[in-house]
Short mmCIF file of C-alpha atoms in Angstrom, two decimals:
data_model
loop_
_atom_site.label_atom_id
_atom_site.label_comp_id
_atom_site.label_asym_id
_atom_site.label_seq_id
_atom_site.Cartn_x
_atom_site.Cartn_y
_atom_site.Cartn_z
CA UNK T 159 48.13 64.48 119.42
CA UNK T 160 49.20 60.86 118.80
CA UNK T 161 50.57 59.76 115.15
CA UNK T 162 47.14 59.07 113.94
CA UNK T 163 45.28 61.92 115.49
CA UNK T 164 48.64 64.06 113.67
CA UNK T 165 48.27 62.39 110.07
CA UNK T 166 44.43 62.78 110.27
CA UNK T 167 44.78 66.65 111.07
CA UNK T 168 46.94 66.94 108.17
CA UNK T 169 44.44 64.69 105.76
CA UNK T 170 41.87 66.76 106.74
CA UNK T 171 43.45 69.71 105.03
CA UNK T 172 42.63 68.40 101.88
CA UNK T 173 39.29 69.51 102.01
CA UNK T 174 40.28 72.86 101.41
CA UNK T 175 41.16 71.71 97.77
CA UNK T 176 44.21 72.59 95.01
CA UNK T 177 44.83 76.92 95.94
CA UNK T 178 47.32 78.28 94.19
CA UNK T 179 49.07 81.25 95.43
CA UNK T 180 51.76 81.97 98.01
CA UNK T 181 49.82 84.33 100.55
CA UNK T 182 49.18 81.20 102.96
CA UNK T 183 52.81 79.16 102.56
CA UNK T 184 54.51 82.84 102.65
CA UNK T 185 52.80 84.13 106.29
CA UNK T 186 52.78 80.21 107.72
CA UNK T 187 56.73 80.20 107.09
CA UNK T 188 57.29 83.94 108.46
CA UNK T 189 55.82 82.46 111.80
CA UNK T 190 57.90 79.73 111.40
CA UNK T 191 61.18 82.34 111.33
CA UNK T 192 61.11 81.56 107.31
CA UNK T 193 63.60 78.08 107.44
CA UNK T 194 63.54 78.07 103.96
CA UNK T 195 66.20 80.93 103.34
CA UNK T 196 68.27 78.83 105.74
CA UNK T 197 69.08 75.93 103.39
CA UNK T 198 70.26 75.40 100.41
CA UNK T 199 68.08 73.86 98.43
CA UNK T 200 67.55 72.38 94.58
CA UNK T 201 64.01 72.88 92.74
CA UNK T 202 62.66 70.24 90.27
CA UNK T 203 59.47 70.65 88.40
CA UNK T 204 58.02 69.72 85.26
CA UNK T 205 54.96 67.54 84.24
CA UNK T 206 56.67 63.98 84.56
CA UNK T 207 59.99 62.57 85.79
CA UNK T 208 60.58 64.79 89.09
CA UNK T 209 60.74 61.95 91.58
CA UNK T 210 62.84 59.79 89.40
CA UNK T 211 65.48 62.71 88.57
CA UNK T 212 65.12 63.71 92.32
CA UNK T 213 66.06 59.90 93.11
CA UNK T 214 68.87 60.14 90.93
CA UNK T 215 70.06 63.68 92.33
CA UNK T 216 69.65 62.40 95.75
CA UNK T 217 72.07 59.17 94.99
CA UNK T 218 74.89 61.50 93.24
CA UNK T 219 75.05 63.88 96.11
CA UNK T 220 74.82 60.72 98.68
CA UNK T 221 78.00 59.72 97.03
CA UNK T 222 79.30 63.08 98.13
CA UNK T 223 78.81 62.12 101.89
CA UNK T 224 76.23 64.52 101.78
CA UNK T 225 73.27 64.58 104.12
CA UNK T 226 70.42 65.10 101.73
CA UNK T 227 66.58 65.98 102.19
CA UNK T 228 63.74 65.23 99.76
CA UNK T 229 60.60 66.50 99.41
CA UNK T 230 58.62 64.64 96.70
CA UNK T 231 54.50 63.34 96.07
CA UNK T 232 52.77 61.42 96.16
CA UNK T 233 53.75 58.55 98.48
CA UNK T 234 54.02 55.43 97.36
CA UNK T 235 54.74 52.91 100.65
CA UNK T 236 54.13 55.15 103.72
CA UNK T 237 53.23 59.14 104.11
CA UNK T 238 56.33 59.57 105.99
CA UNK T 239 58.22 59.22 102.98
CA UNK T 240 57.24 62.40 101.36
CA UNK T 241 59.77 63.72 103.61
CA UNK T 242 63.24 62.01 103.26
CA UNK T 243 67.11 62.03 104.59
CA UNK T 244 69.25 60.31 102.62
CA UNK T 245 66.02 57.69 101.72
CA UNK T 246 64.97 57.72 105.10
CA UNK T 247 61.28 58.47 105.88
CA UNK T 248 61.10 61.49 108.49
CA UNK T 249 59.82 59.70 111.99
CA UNK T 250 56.61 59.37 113.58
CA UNK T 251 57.79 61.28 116.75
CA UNK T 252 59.42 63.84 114.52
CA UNK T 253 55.83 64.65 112.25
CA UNK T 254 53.95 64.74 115.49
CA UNK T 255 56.40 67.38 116.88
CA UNK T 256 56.26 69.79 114.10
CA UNK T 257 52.31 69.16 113.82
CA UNK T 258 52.23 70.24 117.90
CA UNK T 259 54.48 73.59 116.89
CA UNK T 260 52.81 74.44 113.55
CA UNK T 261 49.14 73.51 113.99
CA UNK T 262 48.77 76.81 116.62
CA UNK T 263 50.16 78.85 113.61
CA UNK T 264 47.42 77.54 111.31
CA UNK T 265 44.55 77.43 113.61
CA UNK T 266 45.76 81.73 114.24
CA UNK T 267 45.63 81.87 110.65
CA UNK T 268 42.30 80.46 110.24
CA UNK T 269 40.93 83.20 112.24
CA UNK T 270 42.06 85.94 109.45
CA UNK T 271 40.12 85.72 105.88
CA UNK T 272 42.85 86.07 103.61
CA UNK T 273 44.77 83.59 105.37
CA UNK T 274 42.66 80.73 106.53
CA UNK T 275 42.39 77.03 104.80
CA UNK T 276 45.98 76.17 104.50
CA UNK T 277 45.94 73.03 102.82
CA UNK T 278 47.55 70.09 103.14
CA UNK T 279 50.42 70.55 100.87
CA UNK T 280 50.93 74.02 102.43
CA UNK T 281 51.13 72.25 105.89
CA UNK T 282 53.19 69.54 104.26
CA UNK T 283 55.83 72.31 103.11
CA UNK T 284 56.09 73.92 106.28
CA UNK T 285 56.89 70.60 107.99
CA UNK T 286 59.71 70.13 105.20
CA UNK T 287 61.40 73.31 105.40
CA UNK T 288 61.36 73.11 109.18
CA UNK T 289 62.55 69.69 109.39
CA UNK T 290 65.21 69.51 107.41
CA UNK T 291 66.32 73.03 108.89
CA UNK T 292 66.36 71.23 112.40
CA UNK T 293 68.34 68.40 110.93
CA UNK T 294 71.14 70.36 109.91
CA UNK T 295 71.24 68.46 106.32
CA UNK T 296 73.58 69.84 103.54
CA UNK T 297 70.98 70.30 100.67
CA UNK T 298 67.78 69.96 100.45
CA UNK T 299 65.81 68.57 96.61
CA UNK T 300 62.08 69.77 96.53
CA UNK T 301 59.88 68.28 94.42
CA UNK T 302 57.21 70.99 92.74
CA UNK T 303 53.68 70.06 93.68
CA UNK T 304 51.41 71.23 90.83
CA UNK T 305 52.92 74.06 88.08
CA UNK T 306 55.13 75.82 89.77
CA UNK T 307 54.91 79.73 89.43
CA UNK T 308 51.94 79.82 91.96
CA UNK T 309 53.15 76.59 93.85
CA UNK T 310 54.01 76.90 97.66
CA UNK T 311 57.64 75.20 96.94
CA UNK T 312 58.55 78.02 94.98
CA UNK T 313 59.48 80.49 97.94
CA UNK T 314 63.13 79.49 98.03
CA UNK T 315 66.22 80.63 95.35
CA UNK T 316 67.91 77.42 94.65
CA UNK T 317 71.35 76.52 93.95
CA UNK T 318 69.68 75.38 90.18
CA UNK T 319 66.23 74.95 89.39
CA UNK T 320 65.06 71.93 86.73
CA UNK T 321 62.22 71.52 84.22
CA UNK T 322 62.35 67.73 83.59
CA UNK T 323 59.24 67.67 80.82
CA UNK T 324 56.32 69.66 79.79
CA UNK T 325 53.00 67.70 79.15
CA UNK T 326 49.50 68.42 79.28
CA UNK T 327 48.46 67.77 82.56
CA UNK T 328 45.88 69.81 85.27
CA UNK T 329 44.98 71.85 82.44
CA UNK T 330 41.89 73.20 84.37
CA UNK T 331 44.75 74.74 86.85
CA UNK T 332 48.07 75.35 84.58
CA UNK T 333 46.38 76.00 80.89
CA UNK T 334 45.09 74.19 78.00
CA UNK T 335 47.87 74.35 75.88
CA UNK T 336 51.82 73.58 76.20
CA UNK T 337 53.06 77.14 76.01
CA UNK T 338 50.87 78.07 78.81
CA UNK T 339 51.59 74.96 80.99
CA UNK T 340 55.70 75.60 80.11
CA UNK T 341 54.95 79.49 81.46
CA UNK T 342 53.70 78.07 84.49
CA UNK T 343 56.45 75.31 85.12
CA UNK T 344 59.25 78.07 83.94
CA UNK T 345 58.00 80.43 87.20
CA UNK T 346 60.39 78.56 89.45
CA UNK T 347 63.58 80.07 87.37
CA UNK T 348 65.24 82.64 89.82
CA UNK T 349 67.05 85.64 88.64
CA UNK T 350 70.33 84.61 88.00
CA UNK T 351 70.12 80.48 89.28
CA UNK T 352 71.06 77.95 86.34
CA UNK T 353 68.18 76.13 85.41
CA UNK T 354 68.50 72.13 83.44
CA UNK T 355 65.59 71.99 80.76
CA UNK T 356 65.49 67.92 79.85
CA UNK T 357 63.52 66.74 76.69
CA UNK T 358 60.62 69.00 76.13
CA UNK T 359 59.25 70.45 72.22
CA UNK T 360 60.40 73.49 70.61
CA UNK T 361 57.17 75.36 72.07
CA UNK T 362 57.80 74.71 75.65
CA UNK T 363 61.38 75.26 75.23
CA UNK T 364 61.06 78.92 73.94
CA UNK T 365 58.56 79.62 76.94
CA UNK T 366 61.61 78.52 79.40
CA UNK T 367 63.88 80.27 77.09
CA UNK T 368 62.35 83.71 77.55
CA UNK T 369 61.70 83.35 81.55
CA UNK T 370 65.30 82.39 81.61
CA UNK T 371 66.85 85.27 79.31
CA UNK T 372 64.99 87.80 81.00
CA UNK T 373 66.37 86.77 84.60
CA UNK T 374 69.63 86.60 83.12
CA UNK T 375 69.25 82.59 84.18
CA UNK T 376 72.20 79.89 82.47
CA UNK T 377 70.22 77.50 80.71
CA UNK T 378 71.19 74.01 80.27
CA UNK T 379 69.20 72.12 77.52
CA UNK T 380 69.29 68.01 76.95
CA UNK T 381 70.74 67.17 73.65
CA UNK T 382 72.38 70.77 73.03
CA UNK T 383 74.13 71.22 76.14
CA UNK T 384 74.23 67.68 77.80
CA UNK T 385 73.54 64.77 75.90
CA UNK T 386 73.08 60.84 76.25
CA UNK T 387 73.63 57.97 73.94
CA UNK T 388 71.28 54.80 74.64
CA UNK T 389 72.94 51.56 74.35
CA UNK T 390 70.74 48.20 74.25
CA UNK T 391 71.36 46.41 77.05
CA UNK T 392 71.03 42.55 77.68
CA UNK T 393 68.70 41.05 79.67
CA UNK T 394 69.04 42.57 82.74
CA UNK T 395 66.19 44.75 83.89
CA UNK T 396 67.54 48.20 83.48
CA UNK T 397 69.47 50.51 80.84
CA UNK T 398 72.74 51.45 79.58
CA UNK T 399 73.72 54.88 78.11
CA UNK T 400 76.94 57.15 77.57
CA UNK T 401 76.47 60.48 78.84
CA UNK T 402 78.51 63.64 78.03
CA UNK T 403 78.56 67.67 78.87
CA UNK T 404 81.07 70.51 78.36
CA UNK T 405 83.25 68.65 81.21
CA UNK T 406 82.26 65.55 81.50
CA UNK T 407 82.53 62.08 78.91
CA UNK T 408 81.44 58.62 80.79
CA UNK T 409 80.60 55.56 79.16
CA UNK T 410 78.54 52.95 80.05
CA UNK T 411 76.35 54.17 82.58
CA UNK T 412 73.72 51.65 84.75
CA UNK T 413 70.31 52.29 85.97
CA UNK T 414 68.22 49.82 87.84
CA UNK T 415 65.18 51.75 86.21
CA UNK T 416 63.59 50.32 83.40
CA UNK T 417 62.41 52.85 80.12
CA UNK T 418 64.51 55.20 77.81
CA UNK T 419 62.90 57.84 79.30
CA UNK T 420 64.95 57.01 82.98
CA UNK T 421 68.11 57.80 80.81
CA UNK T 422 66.71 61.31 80.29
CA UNK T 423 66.17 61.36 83.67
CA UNK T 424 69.36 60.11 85.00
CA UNK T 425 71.06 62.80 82.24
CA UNK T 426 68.91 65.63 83.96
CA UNK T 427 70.32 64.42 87.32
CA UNK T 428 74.04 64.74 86.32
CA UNK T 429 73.77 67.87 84.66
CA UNK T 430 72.47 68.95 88.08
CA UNK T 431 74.79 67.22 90.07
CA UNK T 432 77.66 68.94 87.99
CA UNK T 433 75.81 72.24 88.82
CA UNK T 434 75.56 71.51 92.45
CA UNK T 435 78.79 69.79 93.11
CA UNK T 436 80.59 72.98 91.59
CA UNK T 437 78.48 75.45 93.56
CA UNK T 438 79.43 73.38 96.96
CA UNK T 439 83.11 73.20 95.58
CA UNK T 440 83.16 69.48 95.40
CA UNK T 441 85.01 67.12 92.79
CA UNK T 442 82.84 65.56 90.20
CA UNK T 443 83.89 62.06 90.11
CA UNK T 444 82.73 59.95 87.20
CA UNK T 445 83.60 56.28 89.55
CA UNK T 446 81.09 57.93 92.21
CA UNK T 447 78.29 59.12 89.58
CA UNK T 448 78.15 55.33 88.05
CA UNK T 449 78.21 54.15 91.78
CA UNK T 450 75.37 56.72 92.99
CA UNK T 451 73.05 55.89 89.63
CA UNK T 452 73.54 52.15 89.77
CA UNK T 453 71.53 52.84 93.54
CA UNK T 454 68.93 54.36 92.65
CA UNK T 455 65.53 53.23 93.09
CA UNK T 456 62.22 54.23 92.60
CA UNK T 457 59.26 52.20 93.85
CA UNK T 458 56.43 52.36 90.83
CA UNK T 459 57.68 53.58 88.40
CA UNK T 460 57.76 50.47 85.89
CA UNK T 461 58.84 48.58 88.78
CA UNK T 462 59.39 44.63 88.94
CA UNK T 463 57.39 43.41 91.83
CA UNK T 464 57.51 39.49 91.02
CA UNK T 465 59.26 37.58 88.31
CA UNK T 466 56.87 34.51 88.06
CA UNK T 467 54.50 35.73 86.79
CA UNK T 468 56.07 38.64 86.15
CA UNK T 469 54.55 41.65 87.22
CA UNK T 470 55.34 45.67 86.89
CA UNK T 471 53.64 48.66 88.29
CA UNK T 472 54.09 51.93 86.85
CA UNK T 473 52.38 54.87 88.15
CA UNK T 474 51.81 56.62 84.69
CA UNK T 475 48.84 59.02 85.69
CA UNK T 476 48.42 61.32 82.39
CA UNK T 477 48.62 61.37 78.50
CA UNK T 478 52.42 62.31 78.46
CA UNK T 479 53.28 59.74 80.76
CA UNK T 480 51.17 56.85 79.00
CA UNK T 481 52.71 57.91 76.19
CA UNK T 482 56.44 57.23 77.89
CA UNK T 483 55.03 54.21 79.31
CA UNK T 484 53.52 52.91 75.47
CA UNK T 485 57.10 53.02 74.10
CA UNK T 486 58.73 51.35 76.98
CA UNK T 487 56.13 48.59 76.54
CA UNK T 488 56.74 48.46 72.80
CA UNK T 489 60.14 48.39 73.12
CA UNK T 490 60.88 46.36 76.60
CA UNK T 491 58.06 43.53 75.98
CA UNK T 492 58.31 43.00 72.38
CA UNK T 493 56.20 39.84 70.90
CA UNK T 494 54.94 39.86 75.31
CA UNK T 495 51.50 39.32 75.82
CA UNK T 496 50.71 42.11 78.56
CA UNK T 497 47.89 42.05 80.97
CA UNK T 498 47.19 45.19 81.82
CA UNK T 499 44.78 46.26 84.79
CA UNK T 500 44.17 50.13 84.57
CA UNK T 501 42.82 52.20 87.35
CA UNK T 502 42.74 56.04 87.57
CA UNK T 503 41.39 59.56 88.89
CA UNK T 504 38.49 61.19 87.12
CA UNK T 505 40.39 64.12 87.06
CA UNK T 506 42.82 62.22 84.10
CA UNK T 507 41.98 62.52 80.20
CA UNK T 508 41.34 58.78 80.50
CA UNK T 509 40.27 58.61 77.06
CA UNK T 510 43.27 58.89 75.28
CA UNK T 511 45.01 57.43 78.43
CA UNK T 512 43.53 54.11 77.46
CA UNK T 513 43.49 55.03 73.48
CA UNK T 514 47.52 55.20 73.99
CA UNK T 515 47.79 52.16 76.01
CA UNK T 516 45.46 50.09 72.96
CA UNK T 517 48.13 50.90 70.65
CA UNK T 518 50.17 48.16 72.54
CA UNK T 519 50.35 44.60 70.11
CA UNK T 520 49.19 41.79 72.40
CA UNK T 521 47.51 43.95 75.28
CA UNK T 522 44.62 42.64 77.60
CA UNK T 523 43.10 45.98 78.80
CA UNK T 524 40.69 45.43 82.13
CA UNK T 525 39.37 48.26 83.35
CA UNK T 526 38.80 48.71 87.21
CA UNK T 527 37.65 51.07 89.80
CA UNK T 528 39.53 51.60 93.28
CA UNK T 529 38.93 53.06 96.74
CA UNK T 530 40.15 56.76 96.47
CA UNK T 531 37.94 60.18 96.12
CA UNK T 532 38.46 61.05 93.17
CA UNK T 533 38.54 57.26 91.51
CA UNK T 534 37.08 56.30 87.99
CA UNK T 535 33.79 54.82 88.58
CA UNK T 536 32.46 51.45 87.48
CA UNK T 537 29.53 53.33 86.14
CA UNK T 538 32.16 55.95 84.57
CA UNK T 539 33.91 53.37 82.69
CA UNK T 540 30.09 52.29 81.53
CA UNK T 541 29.54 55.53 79.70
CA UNK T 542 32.61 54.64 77.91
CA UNK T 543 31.78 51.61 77.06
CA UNK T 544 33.85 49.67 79.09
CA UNK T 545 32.94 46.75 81.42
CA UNK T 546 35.19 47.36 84.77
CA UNK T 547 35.26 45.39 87.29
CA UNK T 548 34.60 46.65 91.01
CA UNK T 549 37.88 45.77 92.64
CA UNK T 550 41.35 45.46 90.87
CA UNK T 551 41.73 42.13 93.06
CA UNK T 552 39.24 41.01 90.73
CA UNK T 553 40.54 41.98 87.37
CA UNK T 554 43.72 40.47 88.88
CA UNK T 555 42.64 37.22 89.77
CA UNK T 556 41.31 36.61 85.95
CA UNK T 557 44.45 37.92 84.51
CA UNK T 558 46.73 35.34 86.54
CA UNK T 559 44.39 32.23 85.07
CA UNK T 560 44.78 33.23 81.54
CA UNK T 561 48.54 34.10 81.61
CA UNK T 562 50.86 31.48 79.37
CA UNK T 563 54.33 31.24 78.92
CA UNK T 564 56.28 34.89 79.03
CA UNK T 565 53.49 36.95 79.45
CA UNK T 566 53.42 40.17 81.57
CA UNK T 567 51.02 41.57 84.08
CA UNK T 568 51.05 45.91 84.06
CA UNK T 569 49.38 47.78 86.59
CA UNK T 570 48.86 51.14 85.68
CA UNK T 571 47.14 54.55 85.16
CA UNK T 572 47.56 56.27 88.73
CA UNK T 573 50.05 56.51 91.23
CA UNK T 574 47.30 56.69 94.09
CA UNK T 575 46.37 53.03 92.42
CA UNK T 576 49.38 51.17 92.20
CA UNK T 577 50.41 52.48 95.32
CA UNK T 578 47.48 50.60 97.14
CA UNK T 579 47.95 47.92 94.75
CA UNK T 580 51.83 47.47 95.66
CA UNK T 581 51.05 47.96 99.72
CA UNK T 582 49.15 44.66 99.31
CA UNK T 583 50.94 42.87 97.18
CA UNK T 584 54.07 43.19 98.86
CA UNK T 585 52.32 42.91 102.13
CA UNK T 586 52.35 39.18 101.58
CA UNK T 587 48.49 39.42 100.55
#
């Protein structure tokens, strides 16, 4: 198989829908001679901020001189770059490869009923784990897909596992409250490994709590154990905290990422970082943590894609994350009129999505279905009430004639969205 013919065989996994469990990722890596025990690894889950504290993580232990692998979803630019070394998107040649070796594996397993209709993200995993295992990289960050207890990441024992937040999200999968979403996130806490809790509520914290007392797991909790102090900054688009743990005190920290809640993120990273670099036996360096934050980078996540007009994409794709985004936009675009186009999946609590984002002083809401699956319907949005437009180049278009002086332009509301949204806009189109 050629490239296309490869990323088509994988797409058409999908199919096969969200299956929890561990039967099908457990036998497919067995074949493969189980790579995943090989590595040494990191495990980040949680309902928002895993691919900006993986991003973080990756540009601390890049510092290092360490080769480092990521694993995180969705894609935002190019499928490739679900797969990562040191930022770099695995090749073409290198996916078509491991497709050749492990689609004979999966087709064999098709043939047995308990093990056929691997899915995508079980196909995706495999590819990882191999990959990075023939790659000889020093540490490897994977990015939970959905939960975590049942998901087919969780079949390695990390160095130190993280649980970044707990919000409602996939409640038809995980639960339908936060306790039972936290009990599903706190499954990837191994006997013994040191997890990093960052800023969740008392509920989901006593969840993690138990999991993590009963497998005799260190826990590290934001703002009891590490802690950050948000400074203001000027008008440079980013933030400024201090940060400080039981052994480290740094001041004046940089992100490029804009929102208080990247400082949480960054803080989760660190705490990590410390966690890692002491397993490995390597120096913490405060000089190298402020040089490996300041260069990180995360494409859509309230990301500056043009300064006149000014426009951001954030990929904010549930309630807790429309809530993050709300205060940034409260706080970051004060007395800014903000234009916001809003596209998302039917499978989103889009209600209170957009009942969030109306809380905003000065925001334009437009509405807008896009071409994905599972997309938001024009005739969806009409049983709300809405008027949406058909195609978000359309919602656009009117937003750029009625912007004056400092306003702002948001696109938002799925990640599958902006991510179209960004390929064209930075395409030159």
């Amino acid at each position: 198989m050629n490239y296309e013919e490869t990323v088509a065989w994988i797409h058409d996994r999908i199919k096969f829908g969200i299956r929890p469990g561990l039967i099908r990722i457990d036998e497919l890596l067995n074949r493969l001679d189980n790579p995943q025990h090989k590595l040494k690894t990191v495990h980040i889950g949680g309902t928002n901020g895993k691919g900006s504290t993986t991003t973080f993580l990756r540009c601390l232990l890049e510092e290092q001189g360490l080769k480092v692998g990521t694993f995180t979803s969705p894609y935002i630019e190019t499928f490739n770059e679900r797969i990562a070394i040191n930022g770099k998107s695995i090749p073409d040649e290198e996916l078509v490869r491991l497709v050749a070796k492990i689609k004979p594996l999966v087709d064999d397993m098709d043939t047995v009923e308990d093990l056929k209709n691997a899915v995508e993200f079980e196909i995706l995993t495999a590819i990882m784990f191999q990959y990075f295992l023939d790659s000889d990289v020093d540490i490897v960050i994977v990015e939970v897909g959905l939960g975590g207890r049942y998901d087919c990441t969780n079949v390695i024992t990390p160095l130190v596992s993280a649980i970044t937040t707990i919000g409602l999200d996939h409640i038809d999968i995980l639960g339908e409250t936060i306790e039972e979403i936290a009990g599903q996130k706190s499954g990837i806490i191994k006997q013994e490994v040191p997890v990093i809790v960052g800023r969740v509520d008392e509920a989901a914290f006593e969840v993690i709590q138990k999991e993590a007392e009963m497998l005799k797991s260190p826990i590290y909790r934001y703002e009891t154990d590490f802690s950050s102090k948000y400074i203001q900054p000027d008008d440079n688009w980013g933030e400024i905290f201090n940060f400080k743990s039981q052994t480290l005190d740094l001041s004046h920290m940089t992100i490029s990422l804009l929102g208080k809640h990247q400082v949480d993120n960054a803080s989760v990273a660190i705490q990590l970082y410390e966690v890692v670099s002491t397993k490995l036996g390597l120096p913490v360096s405060g000089k190298e943590i402020k040089k490996g934050l300041k260069k990180a980078f995360w494409p859509g996540r309230m990301e500056k894609i043009s300064d006149e007009p000014l426009i951001v994409l954030d990929g904010a794709h549930n309630e807790h994350a429309m809530e993050v985004l709300v205060n940034n936009l409260k706080t970051e675009f004060k007395g800014s009129h903000i234009h916001t186009i809003f596209g998302a999946l039917s499978t989103k609590d889009i209600a209170s999505m957009i009942r969030d984002l109306k809380t905003v002083p000065n925001l334009d809401l437009k509405v807008t279905a896009f071409d994905y699956p599972k997309a938001f319907t024009k005739e969806q949005y009409s049983e709300m009430g809405l008027n949406a437009y058909d195609k978000w180049q359309e919602a656009l278009a009117v937003s750029m004639e009625e912007l004056t002086g400092d306003d702002v332009i948001l696109i938002t509301g799925s990640l599958y969205f902006i991510s179209q949204v960004r390929e064209i806009l930075l395409g030159g189109n």
